[in-house]
Coordinates of C-alpha atoms and ligand atoms in Angstrom, one line a residue:
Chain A
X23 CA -4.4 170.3 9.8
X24 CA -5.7 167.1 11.8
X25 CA -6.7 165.7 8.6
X26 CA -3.2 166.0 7.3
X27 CA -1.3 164.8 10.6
X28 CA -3.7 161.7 10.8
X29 CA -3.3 160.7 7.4
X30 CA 0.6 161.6 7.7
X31 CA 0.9 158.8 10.7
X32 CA -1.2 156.4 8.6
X33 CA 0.7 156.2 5.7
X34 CA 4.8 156.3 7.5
X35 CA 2.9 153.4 9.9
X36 CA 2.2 151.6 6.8
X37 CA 5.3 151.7 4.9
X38 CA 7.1 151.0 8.2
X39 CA 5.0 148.2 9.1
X40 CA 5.7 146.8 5.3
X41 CA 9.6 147.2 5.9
X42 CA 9.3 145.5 9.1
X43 CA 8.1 142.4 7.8
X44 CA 10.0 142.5 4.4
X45 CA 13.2 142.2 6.7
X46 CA 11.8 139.5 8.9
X47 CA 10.7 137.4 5.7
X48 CA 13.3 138.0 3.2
X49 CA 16.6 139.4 4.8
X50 CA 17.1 138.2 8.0
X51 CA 20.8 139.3 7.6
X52 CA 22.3 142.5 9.8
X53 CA 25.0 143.4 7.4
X54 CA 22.7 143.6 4.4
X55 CA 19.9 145.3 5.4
X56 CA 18.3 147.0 8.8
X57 CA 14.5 146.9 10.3
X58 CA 13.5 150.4 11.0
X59 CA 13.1 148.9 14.6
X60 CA 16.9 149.0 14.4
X61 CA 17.2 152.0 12.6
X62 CA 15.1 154.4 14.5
X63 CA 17.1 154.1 17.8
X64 CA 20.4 154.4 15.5
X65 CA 19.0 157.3 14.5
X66 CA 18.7 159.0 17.6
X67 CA 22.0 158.3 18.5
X68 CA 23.5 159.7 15.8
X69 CA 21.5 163.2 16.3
X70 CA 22.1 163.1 19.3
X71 CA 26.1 163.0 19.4
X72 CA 25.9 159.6 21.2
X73 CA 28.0 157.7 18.4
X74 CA 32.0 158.1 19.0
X75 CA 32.9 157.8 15.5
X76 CA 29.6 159.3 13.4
X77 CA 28.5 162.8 14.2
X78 CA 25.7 163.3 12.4
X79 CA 25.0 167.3 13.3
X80 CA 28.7 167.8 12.2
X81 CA 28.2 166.3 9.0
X82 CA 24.7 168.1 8.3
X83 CA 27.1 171.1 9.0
X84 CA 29.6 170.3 6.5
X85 CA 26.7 169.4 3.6
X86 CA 25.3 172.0 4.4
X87 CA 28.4 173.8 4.0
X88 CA 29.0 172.2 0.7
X89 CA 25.5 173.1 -0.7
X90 CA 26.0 176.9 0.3
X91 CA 29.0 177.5 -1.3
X92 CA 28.1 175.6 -4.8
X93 CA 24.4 176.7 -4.8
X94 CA 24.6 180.5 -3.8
X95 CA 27.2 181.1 -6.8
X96 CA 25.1 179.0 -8.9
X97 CA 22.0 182.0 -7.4
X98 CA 23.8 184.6 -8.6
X99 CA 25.4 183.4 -11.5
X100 CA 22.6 181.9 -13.3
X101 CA 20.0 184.4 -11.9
X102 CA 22.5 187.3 -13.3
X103 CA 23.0 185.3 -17.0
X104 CA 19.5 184.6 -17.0
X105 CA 18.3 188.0 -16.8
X106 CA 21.2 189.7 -19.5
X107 CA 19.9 186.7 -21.7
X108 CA 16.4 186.8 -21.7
X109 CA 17.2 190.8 -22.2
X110 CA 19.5 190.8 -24.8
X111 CA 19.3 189.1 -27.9
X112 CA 23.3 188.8 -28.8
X113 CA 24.3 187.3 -25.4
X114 CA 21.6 185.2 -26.2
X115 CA 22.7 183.8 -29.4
X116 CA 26.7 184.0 -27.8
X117 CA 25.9 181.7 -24.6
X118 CA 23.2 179.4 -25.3
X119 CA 25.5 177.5 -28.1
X120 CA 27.8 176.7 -25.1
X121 CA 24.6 176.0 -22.3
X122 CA 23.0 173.8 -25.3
X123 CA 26.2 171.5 -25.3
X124 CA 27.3 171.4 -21.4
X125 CA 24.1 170.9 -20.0
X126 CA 23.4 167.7 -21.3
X127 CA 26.9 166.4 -19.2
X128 CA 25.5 165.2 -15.2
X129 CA 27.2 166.8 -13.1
X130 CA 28.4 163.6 -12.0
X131 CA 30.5 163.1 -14.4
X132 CA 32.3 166.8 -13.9
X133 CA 33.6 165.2 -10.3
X134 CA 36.9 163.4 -11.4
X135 CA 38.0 166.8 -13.6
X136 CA 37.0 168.6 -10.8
X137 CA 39.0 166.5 -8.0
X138 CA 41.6 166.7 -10.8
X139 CA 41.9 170.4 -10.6
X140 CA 40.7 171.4 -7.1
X141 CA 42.1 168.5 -5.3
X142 CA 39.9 167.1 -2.4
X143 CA 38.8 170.2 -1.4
X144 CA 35.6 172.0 -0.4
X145 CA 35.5 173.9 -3.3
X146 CA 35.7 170.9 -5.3
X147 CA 32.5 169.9 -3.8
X148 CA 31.1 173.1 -4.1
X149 CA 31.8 172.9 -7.7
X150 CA 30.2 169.8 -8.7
X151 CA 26.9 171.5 -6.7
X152 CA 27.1 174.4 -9.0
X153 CA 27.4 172.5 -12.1
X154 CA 24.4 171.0 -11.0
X155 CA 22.5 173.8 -9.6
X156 CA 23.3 176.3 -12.3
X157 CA 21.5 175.3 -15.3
X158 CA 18.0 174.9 -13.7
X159 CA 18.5 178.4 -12.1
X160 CA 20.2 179.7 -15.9
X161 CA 17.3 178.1 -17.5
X162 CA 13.9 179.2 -15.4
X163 CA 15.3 182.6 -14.9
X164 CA 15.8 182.8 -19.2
X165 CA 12.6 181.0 -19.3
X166 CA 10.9 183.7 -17.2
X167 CA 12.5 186.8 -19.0
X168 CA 11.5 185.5 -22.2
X169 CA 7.6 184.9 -21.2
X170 CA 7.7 188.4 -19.7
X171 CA 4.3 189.8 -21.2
X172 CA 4.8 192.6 -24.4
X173 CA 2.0 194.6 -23.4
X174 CA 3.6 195.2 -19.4
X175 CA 6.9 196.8 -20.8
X176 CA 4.9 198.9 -23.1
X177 CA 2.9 200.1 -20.4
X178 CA 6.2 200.8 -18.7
X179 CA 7.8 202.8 -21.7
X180 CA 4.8 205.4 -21.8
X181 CA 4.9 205.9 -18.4
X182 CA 8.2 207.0 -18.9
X183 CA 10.4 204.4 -18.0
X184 CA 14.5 203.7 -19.0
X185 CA 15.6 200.7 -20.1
X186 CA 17.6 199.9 -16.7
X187 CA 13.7 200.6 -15.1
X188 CA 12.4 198.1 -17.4
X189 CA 14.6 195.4 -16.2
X190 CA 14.5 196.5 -12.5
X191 CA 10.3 196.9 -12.4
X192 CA 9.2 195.0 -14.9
X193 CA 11.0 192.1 -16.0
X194 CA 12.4 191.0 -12.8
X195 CA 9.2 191.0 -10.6
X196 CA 7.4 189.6 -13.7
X197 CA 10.0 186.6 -13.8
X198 CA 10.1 185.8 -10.3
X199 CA 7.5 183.2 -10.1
X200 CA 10.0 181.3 -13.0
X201 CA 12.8 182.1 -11.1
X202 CA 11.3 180.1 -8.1
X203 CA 10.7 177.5 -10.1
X204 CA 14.4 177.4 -10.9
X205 CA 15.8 178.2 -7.4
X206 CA 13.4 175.1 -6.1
X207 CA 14.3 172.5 -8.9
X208 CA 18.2 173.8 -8.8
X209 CA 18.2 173.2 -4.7
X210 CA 16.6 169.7 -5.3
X211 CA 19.5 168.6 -7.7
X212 CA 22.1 170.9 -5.6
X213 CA 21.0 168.2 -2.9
X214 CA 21.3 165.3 -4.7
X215 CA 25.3 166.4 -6.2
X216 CA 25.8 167.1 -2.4
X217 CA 25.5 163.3 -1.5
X218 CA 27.1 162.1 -5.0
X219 CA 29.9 165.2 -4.8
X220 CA 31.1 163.6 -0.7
X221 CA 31.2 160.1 -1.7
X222 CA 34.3 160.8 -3.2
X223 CA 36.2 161.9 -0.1
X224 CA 36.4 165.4 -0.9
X225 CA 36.5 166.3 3.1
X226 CA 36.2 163.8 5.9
X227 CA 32.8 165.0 7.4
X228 CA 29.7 165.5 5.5
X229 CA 26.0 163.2 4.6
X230 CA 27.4 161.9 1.6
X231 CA 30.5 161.0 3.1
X232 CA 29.5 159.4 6.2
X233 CA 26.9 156.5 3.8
X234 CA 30.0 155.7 2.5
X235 CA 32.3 154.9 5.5
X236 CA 28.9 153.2 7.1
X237 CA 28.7 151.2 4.0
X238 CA 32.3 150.1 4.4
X239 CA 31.7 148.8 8.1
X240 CA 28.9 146.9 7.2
X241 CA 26.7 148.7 9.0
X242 CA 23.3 149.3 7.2
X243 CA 21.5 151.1 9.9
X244 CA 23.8 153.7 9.9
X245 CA 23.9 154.2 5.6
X246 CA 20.3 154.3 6.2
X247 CA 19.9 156.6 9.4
X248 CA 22.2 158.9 6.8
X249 CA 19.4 158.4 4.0
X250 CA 16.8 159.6 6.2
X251 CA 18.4 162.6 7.5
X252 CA 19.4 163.3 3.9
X253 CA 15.8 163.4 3.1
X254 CA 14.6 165.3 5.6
X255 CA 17.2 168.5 5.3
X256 CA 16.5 168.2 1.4
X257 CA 12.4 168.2 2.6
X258 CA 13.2 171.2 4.9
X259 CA 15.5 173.5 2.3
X260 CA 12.8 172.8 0.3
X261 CA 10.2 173.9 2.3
X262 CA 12.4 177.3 3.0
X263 CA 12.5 178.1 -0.7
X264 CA 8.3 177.2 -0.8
X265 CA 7.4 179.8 2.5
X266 CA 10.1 182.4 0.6
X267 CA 8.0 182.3 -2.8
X268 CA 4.7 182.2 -1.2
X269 CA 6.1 185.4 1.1
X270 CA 7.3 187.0 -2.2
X271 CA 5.0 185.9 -4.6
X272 CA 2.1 186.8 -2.8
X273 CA 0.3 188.7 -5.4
X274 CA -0.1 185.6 -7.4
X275 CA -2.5 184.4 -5.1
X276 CA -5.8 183.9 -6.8
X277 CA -4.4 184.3 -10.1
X278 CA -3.4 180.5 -10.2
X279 CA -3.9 177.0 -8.6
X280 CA -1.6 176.3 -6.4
Chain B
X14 CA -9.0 230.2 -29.4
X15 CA -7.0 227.2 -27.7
X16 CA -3.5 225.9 -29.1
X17 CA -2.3 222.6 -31.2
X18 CA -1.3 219.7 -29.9
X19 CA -0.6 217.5 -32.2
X20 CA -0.7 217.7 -35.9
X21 CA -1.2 214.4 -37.4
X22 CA -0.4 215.0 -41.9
X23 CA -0.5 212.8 -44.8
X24 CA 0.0 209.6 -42.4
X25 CA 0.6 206.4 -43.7
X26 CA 1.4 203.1 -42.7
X27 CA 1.6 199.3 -43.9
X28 CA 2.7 196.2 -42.3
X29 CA 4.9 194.4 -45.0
X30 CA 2.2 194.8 -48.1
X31 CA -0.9 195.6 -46.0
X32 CA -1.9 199.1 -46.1
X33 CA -3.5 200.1 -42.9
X34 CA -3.8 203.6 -42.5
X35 CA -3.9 205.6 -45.6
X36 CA -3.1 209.4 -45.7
X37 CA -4.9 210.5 -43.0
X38 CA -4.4 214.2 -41.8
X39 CA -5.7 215.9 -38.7
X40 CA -5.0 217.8 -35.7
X41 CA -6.0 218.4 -32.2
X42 CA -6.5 221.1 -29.8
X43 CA -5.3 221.7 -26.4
X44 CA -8.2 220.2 -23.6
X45 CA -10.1 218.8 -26.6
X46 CA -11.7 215.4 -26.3
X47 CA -10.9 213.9 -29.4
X48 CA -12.7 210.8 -30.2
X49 CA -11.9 208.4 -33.2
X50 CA -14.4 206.3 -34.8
X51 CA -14.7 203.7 -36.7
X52 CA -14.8 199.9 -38.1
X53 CA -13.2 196.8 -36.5
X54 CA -10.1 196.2 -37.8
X55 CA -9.9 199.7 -39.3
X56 CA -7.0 200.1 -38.2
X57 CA -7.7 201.9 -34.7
X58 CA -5.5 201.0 -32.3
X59 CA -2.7 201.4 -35.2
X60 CA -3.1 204.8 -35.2
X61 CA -3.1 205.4 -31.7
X62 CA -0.2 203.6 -31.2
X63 CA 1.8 205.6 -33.7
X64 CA 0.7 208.3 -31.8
X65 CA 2.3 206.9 -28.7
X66 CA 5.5 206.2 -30.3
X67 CA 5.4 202.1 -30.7
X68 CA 5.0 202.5 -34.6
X69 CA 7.1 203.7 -37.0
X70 CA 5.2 205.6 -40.3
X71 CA 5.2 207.3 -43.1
X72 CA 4.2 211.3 -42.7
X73 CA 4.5 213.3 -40.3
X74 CA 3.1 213.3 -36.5
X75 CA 3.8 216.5 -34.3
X76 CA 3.5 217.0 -30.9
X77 CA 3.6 220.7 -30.3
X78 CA 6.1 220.5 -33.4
X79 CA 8.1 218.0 -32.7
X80 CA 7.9 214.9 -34.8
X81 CA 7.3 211.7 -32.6
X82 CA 10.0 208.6 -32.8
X83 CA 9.7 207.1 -29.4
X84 CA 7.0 206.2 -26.2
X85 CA 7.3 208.8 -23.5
X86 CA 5.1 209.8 -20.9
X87 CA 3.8 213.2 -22.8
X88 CA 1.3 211.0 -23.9
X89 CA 0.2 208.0 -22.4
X90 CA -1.3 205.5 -23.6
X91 CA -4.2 203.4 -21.6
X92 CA -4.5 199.8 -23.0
X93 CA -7.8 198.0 -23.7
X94 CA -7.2 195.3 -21.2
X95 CA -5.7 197.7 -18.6
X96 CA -2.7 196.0 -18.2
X97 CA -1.7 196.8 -14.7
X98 CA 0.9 194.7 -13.3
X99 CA -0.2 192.1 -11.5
X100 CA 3.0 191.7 -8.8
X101 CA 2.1 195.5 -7.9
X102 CA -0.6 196.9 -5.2
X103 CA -3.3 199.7 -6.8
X104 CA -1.4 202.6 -5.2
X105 CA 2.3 200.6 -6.3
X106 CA 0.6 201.0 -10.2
X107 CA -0.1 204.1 -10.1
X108 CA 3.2 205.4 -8.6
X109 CA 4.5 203.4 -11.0
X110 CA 5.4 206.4 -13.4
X111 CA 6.4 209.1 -10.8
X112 CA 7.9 207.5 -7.6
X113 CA 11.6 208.2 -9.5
X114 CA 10.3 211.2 -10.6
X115 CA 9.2 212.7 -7.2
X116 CA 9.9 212.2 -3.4
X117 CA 8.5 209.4 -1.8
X118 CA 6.2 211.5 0.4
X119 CA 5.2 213.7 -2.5
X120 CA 5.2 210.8 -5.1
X121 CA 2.7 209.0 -2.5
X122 CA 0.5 212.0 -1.9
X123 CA -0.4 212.7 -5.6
X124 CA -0.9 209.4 -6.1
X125 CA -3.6 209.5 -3.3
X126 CA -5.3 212.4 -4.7
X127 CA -5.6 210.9 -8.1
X128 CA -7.2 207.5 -6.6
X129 CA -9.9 210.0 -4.8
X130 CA -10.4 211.6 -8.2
X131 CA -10.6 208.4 -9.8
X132 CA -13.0 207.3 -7.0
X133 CA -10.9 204.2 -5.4
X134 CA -9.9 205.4 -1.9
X135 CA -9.9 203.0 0.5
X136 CA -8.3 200.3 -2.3
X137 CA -4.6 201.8 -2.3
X138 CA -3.1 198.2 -0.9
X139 CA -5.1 195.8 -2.8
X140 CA -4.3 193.6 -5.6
X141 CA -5.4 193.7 -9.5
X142 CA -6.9 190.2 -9.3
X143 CA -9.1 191.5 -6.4
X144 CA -10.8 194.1 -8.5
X145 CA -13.5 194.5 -10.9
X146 CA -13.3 195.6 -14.8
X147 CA -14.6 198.7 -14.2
X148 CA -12.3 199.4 -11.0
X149 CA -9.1 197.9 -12.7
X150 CA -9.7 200.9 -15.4
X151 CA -10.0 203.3 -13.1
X152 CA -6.3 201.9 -11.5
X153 CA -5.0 202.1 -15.4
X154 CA -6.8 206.0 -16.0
X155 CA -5.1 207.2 -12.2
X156 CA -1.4 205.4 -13.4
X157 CA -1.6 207.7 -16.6
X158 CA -3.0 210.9 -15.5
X159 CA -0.6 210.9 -12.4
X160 CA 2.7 211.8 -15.7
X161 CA 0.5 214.4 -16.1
X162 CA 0.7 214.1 -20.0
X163 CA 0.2 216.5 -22.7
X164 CA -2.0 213.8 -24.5
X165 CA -3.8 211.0 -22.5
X166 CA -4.1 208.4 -25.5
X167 CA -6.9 205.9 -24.8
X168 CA -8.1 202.5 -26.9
X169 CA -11.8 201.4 -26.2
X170 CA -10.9 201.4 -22.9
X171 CA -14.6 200.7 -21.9
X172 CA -15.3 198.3 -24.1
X173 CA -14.7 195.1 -21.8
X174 CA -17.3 196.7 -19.1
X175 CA -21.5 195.5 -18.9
X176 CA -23.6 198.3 -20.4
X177 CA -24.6 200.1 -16.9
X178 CA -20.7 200.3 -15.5
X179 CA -19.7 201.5 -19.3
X180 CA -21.8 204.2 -19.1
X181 CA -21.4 205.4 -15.3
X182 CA -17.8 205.4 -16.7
X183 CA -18.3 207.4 -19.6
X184 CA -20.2 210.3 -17.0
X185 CA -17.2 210.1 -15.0
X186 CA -14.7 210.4 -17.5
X187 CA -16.4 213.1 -18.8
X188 CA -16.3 214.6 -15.1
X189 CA -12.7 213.5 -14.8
X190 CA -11.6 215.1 -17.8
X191 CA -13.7 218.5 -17.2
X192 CA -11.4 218.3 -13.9
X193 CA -8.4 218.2 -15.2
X194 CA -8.3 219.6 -18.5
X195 CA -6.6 216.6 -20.3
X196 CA -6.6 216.6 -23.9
X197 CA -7.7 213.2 -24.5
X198 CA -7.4 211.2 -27.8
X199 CA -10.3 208.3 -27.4
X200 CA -10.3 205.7 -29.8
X201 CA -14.0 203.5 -30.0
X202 CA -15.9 201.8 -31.9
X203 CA -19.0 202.9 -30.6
X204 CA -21.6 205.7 -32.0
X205 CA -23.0 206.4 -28.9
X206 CA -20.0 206.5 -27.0
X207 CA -18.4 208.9 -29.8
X208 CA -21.2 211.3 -29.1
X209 CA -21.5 211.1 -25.6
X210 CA -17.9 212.0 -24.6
X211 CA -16.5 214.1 -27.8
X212 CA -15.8 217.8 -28.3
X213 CA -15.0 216.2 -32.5
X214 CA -15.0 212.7 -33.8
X215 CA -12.9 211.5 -36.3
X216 CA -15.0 209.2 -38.3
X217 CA -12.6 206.5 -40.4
X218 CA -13.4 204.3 -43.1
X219 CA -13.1 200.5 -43.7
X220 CA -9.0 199.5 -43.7
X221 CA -6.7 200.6 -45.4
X222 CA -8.3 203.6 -43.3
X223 CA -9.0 207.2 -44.5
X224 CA -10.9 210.1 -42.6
X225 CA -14.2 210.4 -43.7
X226 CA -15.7 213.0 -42.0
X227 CA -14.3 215.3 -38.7
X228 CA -18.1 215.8 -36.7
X229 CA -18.3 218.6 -34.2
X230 CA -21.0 217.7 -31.0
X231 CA -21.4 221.0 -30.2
X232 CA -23.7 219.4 -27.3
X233 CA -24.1 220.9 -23.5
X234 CA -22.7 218.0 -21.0
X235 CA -23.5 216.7 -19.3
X236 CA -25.3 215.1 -22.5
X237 CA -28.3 213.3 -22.8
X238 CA -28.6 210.1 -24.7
X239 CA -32.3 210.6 -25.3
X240 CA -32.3 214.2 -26.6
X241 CA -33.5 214.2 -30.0
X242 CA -30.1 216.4 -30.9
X243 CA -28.3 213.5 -29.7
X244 CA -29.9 211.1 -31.8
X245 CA -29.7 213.1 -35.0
X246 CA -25.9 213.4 -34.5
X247 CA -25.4 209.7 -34.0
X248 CA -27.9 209.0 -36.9
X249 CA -25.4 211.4 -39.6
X250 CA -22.6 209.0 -38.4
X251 CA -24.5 205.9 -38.7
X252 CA -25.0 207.1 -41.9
X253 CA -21.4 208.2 -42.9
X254 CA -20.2 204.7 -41.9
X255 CA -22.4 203.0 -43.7
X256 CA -21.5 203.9 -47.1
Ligands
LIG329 N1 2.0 194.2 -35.8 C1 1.2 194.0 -36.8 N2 1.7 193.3 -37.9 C2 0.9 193.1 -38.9 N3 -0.4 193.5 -39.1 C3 -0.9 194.2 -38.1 C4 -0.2 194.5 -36.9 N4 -1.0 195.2 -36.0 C5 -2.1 195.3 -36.7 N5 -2.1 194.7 -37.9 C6 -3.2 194.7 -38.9 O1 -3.7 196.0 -39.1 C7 -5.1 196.1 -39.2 C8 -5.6 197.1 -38.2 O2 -5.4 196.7 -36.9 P1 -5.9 197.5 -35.7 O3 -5.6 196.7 -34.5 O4 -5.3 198.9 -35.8 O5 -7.4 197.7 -35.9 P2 -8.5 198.3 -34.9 O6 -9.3 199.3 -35.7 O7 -8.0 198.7 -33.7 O8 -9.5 197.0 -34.7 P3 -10.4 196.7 -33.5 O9 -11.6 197.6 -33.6 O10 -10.8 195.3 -33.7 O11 -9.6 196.9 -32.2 C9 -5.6 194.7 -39.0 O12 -5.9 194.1 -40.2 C10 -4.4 194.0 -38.3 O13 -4.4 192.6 -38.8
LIG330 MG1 -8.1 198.0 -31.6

């Protein structure tokens, strides 16, 4: 744990050491680009409420708001499809015609039909997330189903189990290490539609939002106080959905490398 | 004079043009320990299967007179590689087949009793990976004898173990058995084994497999591998399998 903090401080010293001197060398210009020596107290003010026009806390609130409401339906909707996929071979065939031909589309490019039809609206915001979420989720969790060992829900059928049994204690706890897999990749791209989903004014807090407006004053410490506190609340959902798997995935422990 | 269990008549069975099991016929008695012999690739675990209901066939298969289409747990089967389920504790695999069956409390305490019979107290909360062969089949015996079936079907279930724990588990199977009156159907590939454990041996032939000879051991057990009756018995099969 030392180990890691020390080497932690010597490599953010480094790259903000490196910064420091790219600005002093090569920029030289406030309204293009800021030192972090600018950036850091900026920073702090915005956290801290200390900025009358950008509340950063207010605007992780309404991201954060955002990502909930796209990424939980994209949970249950993709961990729901997933699972009747995987399981049954005529949804199968059905769906994955459709999820062959829309997933290729970035959700980008579903924000003007979406500000079309939802106006500028949470929900519009929300969808774009869910477009983007979605098909990670739909895919790991079909993934997961479909890798699900012969010989486990044979050993389930002569012990006597139904086929609703099957599903329930077999081929869901047998998927879930895939269906991490999706819930982390889907949050990490849920993140990034977050920023890409604000930038086009769908409410006037929010991350995304707020890099926008700074960008439009000229003011680069502030677009790039918003990067790093961007990063760091994707690093921390992140690091929720790693403690959650390694809570509920414990008996994979010592079966594989972490 | 005990009762039949299952009739097994004029089986058959092919896999697209491969004929695997050819017209075998048999049938086994309540409490027996049946044991089935015979080459690799004879067409073993085939037979056992269809026994357990994951094959379809030609002829007929009866348990207690009723033909069987489907798995169920009136016979379980134990796989060769245990297959216990990884994402569940030792006592969570065995309860595996009862706790919606039974009460939790009731559903908790026969799976207890089984781990004492099966001689893993003291293991209830730990994990698969944190066992050893021999222990992981005793998880696999306990999470098929708690169904209580009529027919405990078993595939070389010792066969991935070092010589010593394969035969401390054959004595305790044997004990295990004598305990609770199973009628166990034990497929092998083994002489010895055969004669160690079985009330009658099945001996099959090379695939597409037929019975070639039904051997009684009428031996006292606990058996001993050394006794000359022993060896004469295992040297008649080595000899049946042979030609
Ligand atoms: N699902 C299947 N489809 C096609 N052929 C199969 C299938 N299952 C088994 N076979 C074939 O049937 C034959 C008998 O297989 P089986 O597994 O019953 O033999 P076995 O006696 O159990 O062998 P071993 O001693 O190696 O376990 C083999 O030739 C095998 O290739
Ligand atoms: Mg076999």
């Amino acid at each position: 744990m030392k180990l890691r903090i020390f080497y932690v401080s010597i490599s953010v010293s480094i790259f903000l050491i490196f910064w420091e001197t790219f600005y002093y060398f090569f920029i030289r210009d406030p309204f293009l680009l800021a030192p972090p020596s600018k950036v850091i107290p900026t920073f702090v003010k915005l956290i801290t409420l200390q900025d009358p026009s950008f509340k950063m806390p207010v605007d992780i609130v309404f991201s954060l708001y955002h990502y909930a409401l796209g990424f939980s339906s994209a949970l249950i909707i993709g961990i729901s499809l997933g699972l009747l996929m995987g399981f049954s071979r005529t949804l199968e065939n059905l769906l994955s015609p459709i999820v062959e031909l829309i997933r290729p589309i970035p959700p980008i490019a579903w924000i003007p039909i979406s500000i079309l039809l939802l106006k500028l609206t949470h929900t519009a915001a929300g969808f774009i997330i869910f477009i983007g979420s979605f098909f990670p989720i739909l895919l790991n969790t079909r993934h997961g189903v479909a890798s699900v060992e012969k010989k486990f829900v044979e050993v389930a059928l002569t012990l006597g189990a139904s086929r609703f049994e099957i599903l329930r204690k077999v081929i869901i706890p047998a998927s879930m290490p895939s269906i991490f897999t999706g819930i982390r990749v889907g949050s990490g791209v849920a993140w990034m539609c977050v920023v890409a989903a604000e930038l086009f004014g769908v409410s006037a807090y929010g991350l995304g939002y707020q890099i926008e407006i700074a960008r439009l004053y000229h003011a680069p410490e502030i677009v790039i106080s918003y990067m790093v506190c961007i990063g760091l609340v994707g690093y921390a959902l992140d690091n929720v959905y790693k403690f959650l798997a390694s809570r509920f995935l414990r008996w994979r422990r010592g079966l594989v490398v972490e | 004079m005990s009762s039949e269990v299952l009739r097994v008549s004029n089986l058959r069975k092919r896999f697209n043009d491969l004929l695997v099991i050819d017209s075998i016929s048999f049938s086994i008695k309540s409490g027996e320990f049946f044991c089935i012999l015979g080459p690799s690739g004879c067409g073993k675990t085939t037979l056992l299967r269809i026994i357990a209901g994951f094959e379809d066939y030609e002829g007929e298969v009866l348990l207690k007179g009723e033909k069987i289409k489907k798995p169920g747990p009136d016979r379980v089967l134990v796989f060769q590689d245990y297959a216990l389920f990884p994402w569940r504790t030792v006592i969570g695999n065995v309860l595996f087949g009862i706790e919606s069956k039974l009460q939790k409390r009731e559903a908790l305490k026969v799976a207890e009793e089984m781990l004492k019979l099966v001689g893993l107290e003291g293991f209830e909360k730990s994990y698969p990976h944190e066992l050893s062969g021999g222990m992981k089949q005793r998880v696999a015996l306990a999470r098929a004898l708690v169904c209580d079936p009529a027919i405990l079907l078993m595939d070389e279930p010792l066969s991935a173990l070092d010589a010593q724990t394969r035969m401390e588990m054959q004595a305790e199977l044997v004990k295990i058995w004598q305990r609770t009156k199973k009628t166990i159907v034990y497929v092998t590939h083994s002489i010895e084994e055969a004669v160690f454990l079985a009330d009658r041996i099945l001996v099959l032939s090379k695939r597409p497999a037929r019975a070639k000879a039904l051997v009684e051991v009428k031996l006292e057990r606990p058996r001993n591998r050394f006794d000359a009756k022993f060896t004469e018995i295992s040297q008649k099969i080595y000899d049946l399998l042979k030609d």
